[in-house]
């Protein structure tokens, strides 16, 4: 792993915790800010029963992601299940402002962004177990990347006749990735020591789901660098190709 990537990992984990702090939270006995437990695995509504994330730091995702990325590791299957349960269990309800959808639970990384989208005129039309569908026709185009920041990489066009309708996954910590070699990445987006990079691949249902640690609020980090994910036990960058 390159020195540049290694130096950034601690900042990424700090950025994840900072994002979580934006959402409604509770405090643990030691004063650590933690999300309220939420969703049952496989559902967008209802209380969590399988896993309470409160005692665990967000960095537990890094450990689970590392194990899950190594196909030869004996714990690969359970690491994937635990990572999925962890991000589902810390999801939070949308709350007031989302008529008929207030009980739908989304990642605390996305909740404040969804609230800002709604405040600016975007409308959440519907949702299923994985995605919400949004109408952006009443939202100024330049406001979307401003609100979503690097999470603009999650936007997936809704398959239909409405060009202003987009789907967004509820849990950006766990999404399908397409892996590409460094030789396929433009020179400005290459990372020293990373043999591969990843792009989010929501259109391909056959792509394997991976865990992403998202970057946010870090100085001197380009917008197209979304976060980090493990590939065969090694950290690799997740990037957003310029549109």
XYZ file of C-alpha atoms in Angstrom:
243
model
C 0.000 0.000 0.000
C 1.376 3.403 -0.919
C 2.351 5.900 1.744
C -0.186 8.407 0.373
C -3.088 5.991 0.752
C -1.930 4.797 4.149
C -1.720 8.358 5.491
C -5.258 9.014 4.302
C -6.934 6.037 5.973
C -7.093 7.603 9.424
C -8.590 10.746 7.902
C -11.207 8.672 6.085
C -12.304 6.973 9.282
C -12.469 10.364 10.968
C -14.544 11.641 8.061
C -16.995 8.771 8.411
C -17.463 9.561 12.092
C -17.955 13.236 11.258
C -20.666 12.349 8.750
C -22.422 10.180 11.292
C -22.385 13.060 13.742
C -24.543 15.122 11.353
C -27.499 12.803 11.833
C -29.753 12.481 14.904
C -27.784 10.549 17.486
C -27.592 9.338 21.060
C -24.666 9.213 23.423
C -23.166 6.027 24.822
C -22.074 5.718 28.437
C -18.541 6.802 27.613
C -19.759 9.879 25.741
C -19.116 8.524 22.239
C -21.672 9.725 19.703
C -23.470 6.760 18.171
C -26.437 6.400 15.787
C -29.680 5.077 17.174
C -30.240 1.403 16.298
C -32.701 0.915 13.513
C -33.558 -1.380 10.679
C -34.095 -5.115 10.578
C -31.907 -6.811 7.974
C -33.492 -6.824 4.522
C -36.120 -4.217 5.356
C -36.538 -0.463 5.035
C -38.925 -0.294 7.997
C -39.131 -1.752 11.479
C -36.799 -2.122 14.478
C -33.439 -3.875 14.401
C -33.169 -7.239 16.128
C -30.022 -8.908 14.849
C -27.312 -6.405 15.729
C -27.037 -3.343 17.938
C -24.273 -1.124 16.492
C -24.062 1.149 19.530
C -21.041 -0.543 21.216
C -19.039 -0.675 17.980
C -17.057 2.126 16.296
C -17.484 2.860 12.597
C -13.972 1.531 12.009
C -15.332 -1.993 12.559
C -16.473 -1.746 8.940
C -12.849 -1.538 7.814
C -12.019 -4.812 9.538
C -15.099 -6.584 8.148
C -14.423 -5.199 4.662
C -10.842 -6.456 4.720
C -11.932 -9.979 5.655
C -14.794 -10.027 3.176
C -12.543 -8.962 0.295
C -10.266 -11.992 0.694
C -11.983 -14.959 -0.971
C -9.565 -17.343 0.733
C -10.319 -16.148 4.250
C -12.459 -18.625 6.248
C -14.550 -15.763 7.636
C -15.451 -14.165 4.304
C -19.143 -15.117 4.383
C -19.823 -14.098 7.958
C -17.852 -10.862 7.506
C -20.155 -9.926 4.630
C -23.267 -10.691 6.656
C -22.030 -8.749 9.669
C -21.060 -5.741 7.547
C -24.525 -5.715 5.977
C -26.203 -6.049 9.373
C -24.046 -3.288 10.840
C -24.948 -0.684 8.231
C -28.616 -1.743 8.244
C -28.844 -1.642 12.016
C -27.530 1.910 12.328
C -29.912 3.292 9.681
C -32.211 6.109 10.805
C -35.822 7.044 9.918
C -36.381 9.859 7.431
C -38.768 11.533 9.854
C -40.928 14.622 9.361
C -40.913 16.177 5.940
C -41.318 12.899 4.042
C -45.067 12.355 3.899
C -45.934 8.668 3.941
C -42.250 7.719 4.042
C -41.241 9.040 7.471
C -40.505 5.539 8.789
C -38.225 4.590 5.902
C -34.689 4.148 7.210
C -31.532 5.254 5.438
C -27.854 5.491 6.250
C -26.925 8.288 8.667
C -24.405 9.312 5.996
C -27.310 10.164 3.685
C -30.009 11.372 6.076
C -28.885 15.027 6.337
C -28.392 15.132 2.570
C -31.888 13.766 1.941
C -33.281 16.390 4.281
C -31.433 19.150 2.408
C -32.641 17.833 -0.956
C -36.239 17.955 0.288
C -35.762 21.472 1.684
C -34.487 22.620 -1.728
C -37.495 21.226 -3.621
C -36.573 17.637 -4.470
C -39.365 15.113 -3.911
C -38.927 11.501 -2.818
C -41.566 9.726 -4.881
C -41.216 6.144 -3.664
C -38.807 3.594 -2.301
C -38.196 -0.129 -2.132
C -35.891 -2.239 0.025
C -32.761 -0.811 -1.623
C -33.474 2.469 -3.432
C -35.496 5.653 -3.169
C -36.712 7.380 -6.326
C -36.443 11.157 -6.471
C -37.905 13.891 -8.674
C -35.326 16.658 -9.108
C -37.351 18.743 -11.596
C -37.972 21.502 -9.016
C -34.373 21.583 -7.835
C -31.712 23.757 -9.469
C -29.243 21.459 -11.234
C -26.203 22.966 -9.521
C -27.699 22.272 -6.090
C -27.616 18.494 -6.520
C -23.807 18.029 -6.512
C -23.528 20.789 -3.918
C -25.781 18.862 -1.510
C -24.668 15.318 -2.285
C -20.980 16.148 -2.717
C -19.034 12.925 -3.395
C -22.234 10.946 -2.921
C -23.351 12.237 -6.309
C -21.623 9.068 -7.486
C -24.644 7.177 -6.092
C -27.117 8.757 -8.514
C -28.622 6.202 -10.885
C -30.992 7.330 -13.678
C -34.511 5.977 -13.271
C -35.328 3.775 -16.239
C -38.231 5.644 -17.779
C -39.274 8.738 -19.697
C -38.563 11.192 -16.876
C -35.077 12.673 -17.199
C -35.307 14.374 -13.801
C -35.970 11.174 -11.853
C -33.102 9.421 -10.147
C -32.620 6.481 -7.804
C -30.340 6.598 -4.778
C -29.434 3.545 -2.653
C -30.381 3.771 1.023
C -27.090 2.313 2.260
C -24.093 3.813 0.416
C -21.707 1.944 2.701
C -22.633 -1.288 0.850
C -22.951 -1.010 -2.934
C -21.863 -2.951 -6.043
C -18.481 -1.931 -7.434
C -16.852 -2.396 -10.810
C -13.101 -2.903 -10.544
C -10.759 -1.469 -13.152
C -6.998 -1.668 -13.524
C -4.854 1.408 -13.053
C -4.013 1.377 -16.760
C -7.684 2.106 -17.516
C -7.781 5.147 -15.245
C -6.769 8.598 -16.439
C -3.362 9.740 -15.244
C -4.784 12.367 -12.891
C -6.925 9.753 -11.120
C -4.217 7.161 -10.566
C -3.012 6.318 -7.077
C 0.550 5.270 -6.451
C 0.684 1.673 -5.255
C -2.955 0.855 -6.120
C -3.169 -1.815 -8.795
C -6.914 -1.306 -9.173
C -9.598 1.303 -8.647
C -13.360 0.952 -8.309
C -16.399 2.805 -9.607
C -19.925 2.403 -8.258
C -21.912 0.093 -10.528
C -25.589 0.295 -9.545
C -26.841 -0.744 -12.995
C -25.178 -4.146 -12.842
C -27.073 -6.398 -10.439
C -24.452 -9.141 -10.881
C -21.660 -7.004 -9.425
C -20.562 -8.075 -5.973
C -21.489 -5.752 -3.112
C -18.521 -4.208 -1.320
C -18.063 -1.936 1.680
C -16.993 1.661 1.067
C -15.505 4.029 3.614
C -16.590 7.406 2.283
C -14.453 10.540 2.264
C -16.005 13.838 3.250
C -14.805 17.185 4.485
C -11.101 16.509 3.901
C -8.851 19.260 2.583
C -6.941 18.844 -0.670
C -8.933 15.738 -1.664
C -10.372 15.934 -5.200
C -14.152 15.567 -5.590
C -13.815 12.489 -7.779
C -12.145 10.509 -4.979
C -15.190 9.049 -3.191
C -13.610 6.733 -0.655
C -11.738 3.493 -0.121
C -12.644 -0.168 -0.464
C -10.748 -3.396 -0.008
C -9.775 -5.575 -2.962
C -8.188 -8.942 -2.116
C -7.186 -7.617 1.285
C -5.616 -4.393 -0.029
C -6.970 -0.843 0.156
C -7.967 0.626 -3.210
C -9.579 3.954 -4.128
C -13.219 4.335 -5.160
C -13.466 7.067 -7.769
C -16.158 8.906 -9.679
C -15.277 9.407 -13.348
C -15.860 12.965 -14.476
C -19.204 13.398 -16.241
